[in-house]
């Protein structure tokens, strides 16, 4: 359990604590830095000798920390401290220990409730002593999905009853609030953020809790209900119709989900997403089933690399997009990203590489070919591309192996290349791929 000096200050109110902090202001004025303050894990008496642990609050007489004669007890944490109007260190220490015991018991209680899959409202009600004020949880449409019942025991304004009666924020208030304080509603913000007075008379702390992790947890529960295992190997496929005039998303979703519980389909406006379980439905069998349906429905498809963790979904989606981008638009085709990754990297290199850093031999070889009507440029590229496999390279170039050996010998002599050096070969091949599009024609090898 981790606490902050602000929390401990509330527990020490009877000693009239004065907070001295490097923040120079209230916690609400430093919302972006709140997590750096909620990290106190232990409390210790300060002996003035041992080095201070950055996660421990130390308490002791003022003269133990400062060169003064003040009759105070100090609670010191990093560069901040509480000055208490008392000389009883033991009493303060016991109060701090009581605070930690209270919050640790609350944390255990929360864990037990979540283990038995309690409702959000139960969690809120079980936190009344911690939160002190009533709490609402909204979904992305501003509909209320949980509310703590503690509002019944304290004085609240009419806004609460208005919200509860409609079960959601009134549209005109939501629009007005977003216009006034839209800076605080950043969906990428993962930390608690402070909202000045808007719906309610006082400012409030809020946090976006339904983030990607929540969506992934929801998806995991759905997959587990269909007998998916946590360590099953997965692949994401993205299918797109060749013509947007006659999409068959809904129809294909029904067909694929009926065929196997290990195909999880979902469709968006112009594309069909398929999350597939390769551990339960092998890739060869999967592609054999999908191919004809995609072909007859005039769809083509991009496939990610296999992955285990659902947190990799966004990466898998990007891979499927790239496979679609570089694969041919042919009905029924399923393009795997690893077949097109070299072409993607080539384009990235071409876009961001200064031509002056490429291997100088390439320009020299190209000029020599143009002047003497030779084919040394393409010969060297194919030889390096085929990892110096002479049989495969000769077949690719439609020449005899002896002709290939003669060309390579001439290339070494004319351009002083060390083709036995792996770094030289890598530099040359990388330079080939970084050349202007069209310089090297890629063909199956």
Coordinates of C-alpha atoms in Angstrom, one line a residue:
X1 CA 0.0 0.0 0.0
X2 CA 1.4 3.4 -0.9
X3 CA 0.3 6.7 0.7
X4 CA 1.3 10.4 0.5
X5 CA 2.1 13.2 2.9
X6 CA -1.3 14.7 2.1
X7 CA -3.1 11.5 3.2
X8 CA -1.0 11.3 6.4
X9 CA -1.6 15.0 7.1
X10 CA -5.3 14.1 7.4
X11 CA -4.6 11.4 10.0
X12 CA -2.5 13.9 12.0
X13 CA -5.1 16.7 12.1
X14 CA -5.2 16.7 16.0
X15 CA -1.5 17.9 15.9
X16 CA -2.3 20.9 13.6
X17 CA 0.2 19.7 10.9
X18 CA 1.8 22.3 8.6
X19 CA 3.0 20.9 5.3
X20 CA 6.2 22.2 3.9
X21 CA 6.7 21.0 0.3
X22 CA 8.8 21.8 -2.7
X23 CA 5.6 22.0 -4.8
X24 CA 4.7 25.4 -3.2
X25 CA 1.0 24.8 -3.5
X26 CA -1.9 22.4 -3.0
X27 CA -2.0 19.0 -4.5
X28 CA -4.8 20.0 -6.9
X29 CA -2.4 22.5 -8.4
X30 CA 0.1 19.8 -9.2
X31 CA -2.2 17.2 -10.8
X32 CA 0.2 16.1 -13.5
X33 CA 2.7 15.1 -10.8
X34 CA 0.4 13.4 -8.3
X35 CA 1.8 9.8 -8.8
X36 CA 5.3 10.9 -7.7
X37 CA 3.9 11.8 -4.2
X38 CA 1.8 8.7 -3.6
X39 CA 4.7 6.3 -3.0
X40 CA 5.2 6.1 0.8
X41 CA 5.4 2.4 1.7
X42 CA 6.7 2.4 5.3
X43 CA 7.2 4.6 8.4
X44 CA 10.3 4.6 10.6
X45 CA 11.8 6.5 13.6
X46 CA 14.7 8.6 12.4
X47 CA 18.0 7.9 14.1
X48 CA 20.0 10.5 12.3
X49 CA 22.6 8.0 11.1
X50 CA 21.2 5.5 8.6
X51 CA 20.6 6.8 5.0
X52 CA 17.0 7.7 4.2
X53 CA 15.0 5.3 2.0
X54 CA 13.1 7.2 -0.7
X55 CA 9.9 5.2 0.0
X56 CA 9.8 5.7 3.8
X57 CA 8.4 8.5 5.9
X58 CA 10.7 9.2 8.9
X59 CA 9.4 10.8 12.1
X60 CA 11.4 12.3 15.0
X61 CA 12.0 15.4 17.0
X62 CA 12.7 18.6 15.0
X63 CA 16.3 18.9 16.1
X64 CA 17.0 15.4 14.6
X65 CA 16.3 16.8 11.2
X66 CA 17.2 20.5 11.5
X67 CA 19.6 22.7 13.6
X68 CA 16.9 24.3 15.7
X69 CA 15.4 24.2 19.1
X70 CA 11.7 23.9 18.1
X71 CA 9.5 21.7 20.3
X72 CA 8.0 19.9 17.3
X73 CA 7.7 16.4 15.8
X74 CA 8.7 16.2 12.1
X75 CA 7.4 13.7 9.5
X76 CA 10.0 13.8 6.8
X77 CA 9.7 12.4 3.3
X78 CA 12.2 13.1 0.5
X79 CA 12.2 17.0 0.3
X80 CA 8.9 17.5 2.0
X81 CA 7.8 17.3 5.6
X82 CA 5.0 17.8 8.1
X83 CA 5.7 20.0 11.2
X84 CA 3.4 18.9 14.1
X85 CA 2.5 20.8 17.2
X86 CA 3.5 18.1 19.7
X87 CA 6.6 16.7 21.3
X88 CA 5.2 13.2 21.6
X89 CA 7.0 11.2 19.0
X90 CA 5.5 7.9 20.2
X91 CA 2.0 9.1 19.8
X92 CA 2.7 10.4 16.3
X93 CA 4.4 7.1 15.3
X94 CA 1.4 5.1 16.5
X95 CA -1.0 7.3 14.6
X96 CA 1.0 6.8 11.4
X97 CA 1.1 3.0 11.9
X98 CA -2.7 3.1 12.4
X99 CA -3.0 4.9 9.0
X100 CA -1.0 2.2 7.3
X101 CA -3.0 -0.6 9.0
X102 CA -6.3 1.0 7.9
X103 CA -5.3 1.3 4.3
X104 CA -3.8 -2.2 4.1
X105 CA -7.0 -3.7 5.5
X106 CA -9.0 -1.7 2.9
X107 CA -6.7 -3.0 0.1
X108 CA -7.2 -6.6 1.3
X109 CA -11.0 -6.1 1.4
X110 CA -10.9 -4.6 -2.2
X111 CA -9.0 -7.6 -3.4
X112 CA -11.4 -10.1 -1.9
X113 CA -14.4 -8.3 -3.4
X114 CA -12.8 -8.3 -6.8
X115 CA -11.9 -12.0 -6.6
X116 CA -15.6 -12.8 -6.1
X117 CA -16.4 -10.5 -9.1
X118 CA -18.4 -7.9 -7.2
X119 CA -20.1 -5.0 -8.9
X120 CA -18.6 -1.5 -9.3
X121 CA -21.2 -0.1 -6.9
X122 CA -20.1 -2.6 -4.2
X123 CA -16.5 -1.5 -4.6
X124 CA -17.5 2.2 -4.2
X125 CA -19.6 1.5 -1.2
X126 CA -16.8 -0.5 0.5
X127 CA -14.6 2.6 0.0
X128 CA -16.7 5.2 1.7
X129 CA -14.3 5.5 4.7
X130 CA -11.4 6.1 2.2
X131 CA -13.0 8.3 -0.4
X132 CA -15.2 10.3 2.1
X133 CA -17.1 11.9 -0.8
X134 CA -19.6 10.2 -3.2
X135 CA -18.3 8.9 -6.5
X136 CA -19.7 8.4 -10.0
X137 CA -18.4 6.2 -12.8
X138 CA -19.5 7.1 -16.3
X139 CA -18.9 5.2 -19.5
X140 CA -17.7 6.9 -22.7
X141 CA -21.3 8.1 -23.5
X142 CA -21.6 9.8 -20.1
X143 CA -24.1 7.2 -18.9
X144 CA -23.8 6.4 -15.2
X145 CA -22.8 2.7 -14.6
X146 CA -22.0 2.9 -10.9
X147 CA -22.6 5.3 -8.0
X148 CA -21.6 5.1 -4.3
X149 CA -24.6 5.3 -2.0
X150 CA -22.7 7.6 0.4
X151 CA -24.4 10.6 -1.2
X152 CA -27.5 9.6 0.9
X153 CA -25.6 10.4 4.1
X154 CA -24.1 13.8 3.2
X155 CA -25.3 17.0 1.8
X156 CA -25.2 17.2 -2.0
X157 CA -26.6 19.7 -4.5
X158 CA -29.4 19.1 -7.0
X159 CA -26.9 18.2 -9.7
X160 CA -26.5 14.8 -8.1
X161 CA -30.3 14.0 -8.1
X162 CA -30.5 15.3 -11.7
X163 CA -27.8 13.0 -12.8
X164 CA -29.3 10.0 -11.0
X165 CA -32.8 10.7 -12.3
X166 CA -31.7 10.7 -15.9
X167 CA -29.0 8.1 -15.5
X168 CA -26.6 10.2 -17.5
X169 CA -25.2 13.7 -18.0
X170 CA -27.6 16.0 -19.7
X171 CA -26.3 16.7 -23.3
X172 CA -26.4 20.5 -23.0
X173 CA -24.3 20.3 -19.7
X174 CA -21.8 17.9 -21.2
X175 CA -21.3 20.1 -24.3
X176 CA -21.0 23.2 -22.2
X177 CA -18.5 21.5 -19.8
X178 CA -16.3 20.2 -22.6
X179 CA -16.2 23.6 -24.2
X180 CA -15.1 25.2 -20.9
X181 CA -12.7 22.6 -19.6
X182 CA -11.9 20.4 -22.7
X183 CA -8.2 20.5 -21.8
X184 CA -8.7 18.1 -18.9
X185 CA -10.5 15.5 -21.0
X186 CA -7.5 13.9 -22.7
X187 CA -8.3 10.2 -23.5
X188 CA -4.6 9.4 -23.6
X189 CA -4.0 10.6 -20.0
X190 CA -3.5 7.6 -17.8
X191 CA -3.1 9.6 -14.5
X192 CA -5.7 11.1 -12.3
X193 CA -6.5 14.6 -13.3
X194 CA -8.1 17.5 -11.6
X195 CA -11.4 19.0 -12.9
X196 CA -12.2 22.5 -11.7
X197 CA -15.8 23.3 -10.6
X198 CA -18.1 22.4 -13.5
X199 CA -21.0 20.0 -12.8
X200 CA -20.6 20.4 -9.1
X201 CA -19.8 23.4 -6.8
X202 CA -16.4 22.0 -5.9
X203 CA -13.5 20.7 -8.1
X204 CA -13.0 16.9 -8.4
X205 CA -10.4 14.4 -9.1
X206 CA -11.1 12.0 -12.0
X207 CA -9.4 9.2 -13.9
X208 CA -10.0 7.5 -17.2
X209 CA -10.2 3.9 -16.1
X210 CA -11.7 2.3 -19.3
X211 CA -8.5 2.3 -21.3
X212 CA -7.0 -0.2 -23.6
X213 CA -6.2 -2.5 -20.6
X214 CA -9.9 -2.6 -19.8
X215 CA -10.9 -3.4 -23.4
X216 CA -8.3 -6.2 -23.5
X217 CA -9.6 -7.7 -20.2
X218 CA -13.1 -7.6 -21.7
X219 CA -11.9 -9.4 -24.8
X220 CA -10.0 -11.9 -22.8
X221 CA -13.2 -12.9 -20.9
X222 CA -15.0 -13.3 -24.2
X223 CA -12.3 -15.5 -25.6
X224 CA -12.0 -17.6 -22.4
X225 CA -15.8 -18.3 -22.6
X226 CA -15.0 -19.9 -26.0
X227 CA -12.3 -22.2 -24.5
X228 CA -9.3 -20.0 -25.5
X229 CA -6.3 -20.5 -23.2
X230 CA -4.1 -17.7 -22.0
X231 CA -1.0 -18.9 -23.8
X232 CA -2.6 -19.8 -27.1
X233 CA -0.9 -18.6 -30.2
X234 CA -2.9 -16.0 -32.1
X235 CA -2.9 -14.2 -35.5
X236 CA -4.8 -11.1 -36.6
X237 CA -6.2 -11.0 -40.1
X238 CA -7.7 -7.9 -41.7
X239 CA -9.9 -8.5 -44.8
X240 CA -11.0 -5.8 -47.1
X241 CA -13.4 -6.0 -50.1
X242 CA -12.0 -5.2 -53.5
X243 CA -15.0 -3.0 -54.0
X244 CA -16.8 -1.0 -51.3
X245 CA -20.0 -1.3 -53.4
X246 CA -20.9 -4.8 -52.1
X247 CA -19.3 -5.4 -48.7
X248 CA -20.3 -8.7 -47.0
X249 CA -19.0 -8.1 -43.5
X250 CA -22.0 -9.3 -41.6
X251 CA -22.5 -12.4 -43.7
X252 CA -18.8 -13.4 -43.4
X253 CA -18.8 -12.8 -39.7
X254 CA -21.6 -15.2 -39.2
X255 CA -20.0 -17.9 -41.5
X256 CA -16.6 -17.6 -39.8
X257 CA -18.0 -17.7 -36.2
X258 CA -20.2 -20.7 -37.0
X259 CA -17.3 -22.6 -38.5
X260 CA -15.1 -22.4 -35.4
X261 CA -15.1 -20.8 -31.9
X262 CA -11.4 -20.2 -32.6
X263 CA -12.2 -17.5 -35.1
X264 CA -13.3 -14.3 -33.4
X265 CA -14.7 -11.9 -36.1
X266 CA -15.5 -8.2 -35.8
X267 CA -16.3 -5.8 -38.6
X268 CA -15.6 -2.1 -38.9
X269 CA -16.9 0.3 -41.6
X270 CA -14.7 -0.9 -44.5
X271 CA -12.8 -3.9 -43.1
X272 CA -13.3 -7.2 -41.4
X273 CA -11.1 -8.2 -38.5
X274 CA -10.4 -11.8 -37.6
X275 CA -8.6 -12.8 -34.4
X276 CA -7.7 -16.5 -34.9
X277 CA -6.4 -19.1 -32.4
X278 CA -3.5 -20.9 -34.2
X279 CA -3.0 -23.3 -31.2
X280 CA -6.5 -24.7 -31.7
X281 CA -6.9 -24.0 -35.4
X282 CA -3.6 -24.5 -37.3
X283 CA -2.7 -21.9 -39.8
X284 CA -2.8 -24.2 -42.8
X285 CA -6.3 -25.4 -42.0
X286 CA -7.4 -21.8 -41.2
X287 CA -6.1 -20.4 -44.6
X288 CA -7.6 -23.3 -46.5
X289 CA -11.0 -22.5 -45.0
X290 CA -10.8 -18.8 -45.4
X291 CA -9.4 -18.6 -48.9
X292 CA -12.5 -19.8 -50.9
X293 CA -14.9 -17.7 -48.8
X294 CA -12.7 -14.6 -49.3
X295 CA -12.4 -15.3 -53.0
X296 CA -16.1 -15.8 -53.6
X297 CA -16.9 -12.6 -51.7
X298 CA -14.2 -10.6 -53.5
X299 CA -12.1 -9.9 -50.4
X300 CA -8.3 -9.9 -50.0
X301 CA -6.6 -10.2 -46.6
X302 CA -3.5 -9.2 -44.7
X303 CA -2.1 -11.3 -41.8
X304 CA 0.0 -10.3 -38.8
X305 CA 2.8 -12.4 -37.3
X306 CA 1.7 -14.9 -34.7
X307 CA 1.6 -13.5 -31.1
X308 CA 0.7 -14.6 -27.6
X309 CA -0.2 -11.4 -25.7
X310 CA -3.4 -9.5 -26.5
X311 CA -1.5 -6.3 -25.6
X312 CA 0.2 -6.8 -29.0
X313 CA -3.1 -6.3 -30.9
X314 CA -2.3 -2.8 -32.0
X315 CA 1.1 -4.0 -33.4
X316 CA -0.6 -6.9 -35.1
X317 CA -3.2 -4.6 -36.7
X318 CA -0.4 -2.4 -38.1
X319 CA 1.3 -5.6 -39.5
X320 CA -1.9 -6.7 -41.2
X321 CA -2.3 -3.2 -42.7
X322 CA 1.2 -3.3 -44.1
X323 CA 0.6 -6.8 -45.6
X324 CA -2.6 -5.5 -47.3
X325 CA -0.7 -2.4 -48.5
X326 CA 2.2 -4.4 -50.1
X327 CA 0.2 -7.5 -51.2
X328 CA -1.5 -7.8 -54.6
X329 CA -5.2 -6.9 -54.7
X330 CA -6.4 -10.3 -55.7
X331 CA -9.7 -11.9 -54.5
X332 CA -9.0 -14.7 -51.9
X333 CA -5.4 -13.8 -51.4
X334 CA -4.0 -13.8 -47.8
X335 CA -0.8 -11.8 -47.5
X336 CA 1.5 -12.6 -44.5
X337 CA 3.5 -9.7 -43.3
X338 CA 6.8 -11.5 -43.2
X339 CA 6.6 -11.9 -47.0
X340 CA 6.5 -8.1 -47.4
X341 CA 8.6 -6.8 -44.6
X342 CA 11.7 -6.3 -46.7
X343 CA 9.8 -4.2 -49.2
X344 CA 8.4 -2.1 -46.3
X345 CA 11.8 -1.6 -44.8
X346 CA 13.2 -0.8 -48.3
X347 CA 10.6 2.0 -48.6
X348 CA 11.5 3.3 -45.1
X349 CA 15.2 3.3 -46.0
X350 CA 14.6 5.1 -49.3
X351 CA 12.5 7.8 -47.6
X352 CA 14.9 8.5 -44.8
X353 CA 18.4 7.7 -46.1
X354 CA 20.7 10.3 -47.6
X355 CA 22.0 8.8 -50.9
X356 CA 25.5 10.0 -50.1
X357 CA 25.9 7.3 -47.4
X358 CA 25.2 4.4 -49.8
X359 CA 28.0 2.2 -51.0
X360 CA 29.8 4.1 -53.7
X361 CA 30.4 1.0 -55.8
X362 CA 26.7 0.9 -56.8
X363 CA 26.9 4.1 -58.7
X364 CA 30.2 3.0 -60.3
X365 CA 28.8 -0.4 -61.3
X366 CA 25.6 1.2 -62.8
X367 CA 27.7 3.6 -64.8
X368 CA 29.9 0.8 -66.0
X369 CA 26.9 -1.3 -67.1
X370 CA 25.5 1.6 -69.1
X371 CA 28.8 2.3 -70.8
X372 CA 29.8 -1.3 -71.6
X373 CA 26.3 -2.9 -71.9
X374 CA 27.1 -5.4 -69.1
X375 CA 24.7 -6.6 -66.3
X376 CA 27.0 -6.5 -63.3
X377 CA 24.6 -4.4 -61.2
X378 CA 21.8 -6.9 -61.3
X379 CA 24.2 -9.8 -61.0
X380 CA 25.8 -8.6 -57.8
X381 CA 22.4 -7.8 -56.3
X382 CA 21.0 -11.3 -57.1
X383 CA 24.1 -12.9 -55.7
X384 CA 23.9 -11.1 -52.4
X385 CA 20.1 -11.4 -52.3
X386 CA 20.4 -15.2 -52.7
X387 CA 23.1 -15.3 -49.9
X388 CA 25.9 -16.2 -52.4
X389 CA 24.1 -19.3 -53.6
X390 CA 25.6 -19.7 -57.0
X391 CA 23.1 -22.3 -58.3
X392 CA 20.1 -20.2 -57.3
X393 CA 21.7 -17.0 -58.6
X394 CA 22.6 -18.5 -62.0
X395 CA 19.0 -19.9 -62.3
X396 CA 17.5 -16.5 -61.4
X397 CA 19.7 -14.7 -64.0
X398 CA 19.2 -17.5 -66.7
X399 CA 22.9 -17.9 -67.1
X400 CA 25.5 -20.7 -66.7
X401 CA 27.3 -21.0 -63.3
X402 CA 30.7 -20.5 -65.1
X403 CA 29.3 -17.2 -66.5
X404 CA 28.3 -16.2 -63.1
X405 CA 31.7 -16.9 -61.6
X406 CA 33.4 -14.9 -64.4
X407 CA 31.1 -11.9 -63.8
X408 CA 31.8 -12.0 -60.0
X409 CA 35.5 -12.2 -60.6
X410 CA 35.3 -9.1 -62.9
X411 CA 33.2 -7.3 -60.3
X412 CA 35.8 -7.9 -57.6
X413 CA 38.6 -6.7 -59.8
X414 CA 37.0 -3.7 -61.3
X415 CA 35.4 -2.3 -58.2
X416 CA 37.7 -3.7 -55.4
X417 CA 34.9 -5.4 -53.4
X418 CA 35.6 -7.8 -50.6
X419 CA 32.6 -10.1 -51.0
X420 CA 34.0 -12.5 -48.4
X421 CA 33.6 -9.8 -45.8
X422 CA 30.1 -10.1 -44.2
X423 CA 30.0 -6.3 -43.3
X424 CA 30.8 -5.4 -46.9
X425 CA 28.1 -7.7 -48.2
X426 CA 25.5 -6.3 -45.7
X427 CA 26.5 -2.7 -46.6
X428 CA 26.1 -3.5 -50.3
X429 CA 22.8 -5.2 -50.0
X430 CA 21.4 -2.5 -47.8
X431 CA 22.5 0.1 -50.3
X432 CA 20.8 -1.9 -53.1
X433 CA 17.5 -1.8 -51.1
X434 CA 17.9 1.9 -50.4
X435 CA 18.3 2.9 -54.0
X436 CA 15.6 4.8 -55.9
X437 CA 12.5 2.7 -56.6
X438 CA 12.8 0.9 -59.8
X439 CA 16.6 0.6 -59.7
X440 CA 16.2 -3.0 -58.6
X441 CA 13.4 -5.2 -59.8
X442 CA 12.4 -7.8 -57.2
X443 CA 11.4 -11.1 -58.5
X444 CA 10.8 -14.4 -56.7
X445 CA 13.9 -16.4 -56.0

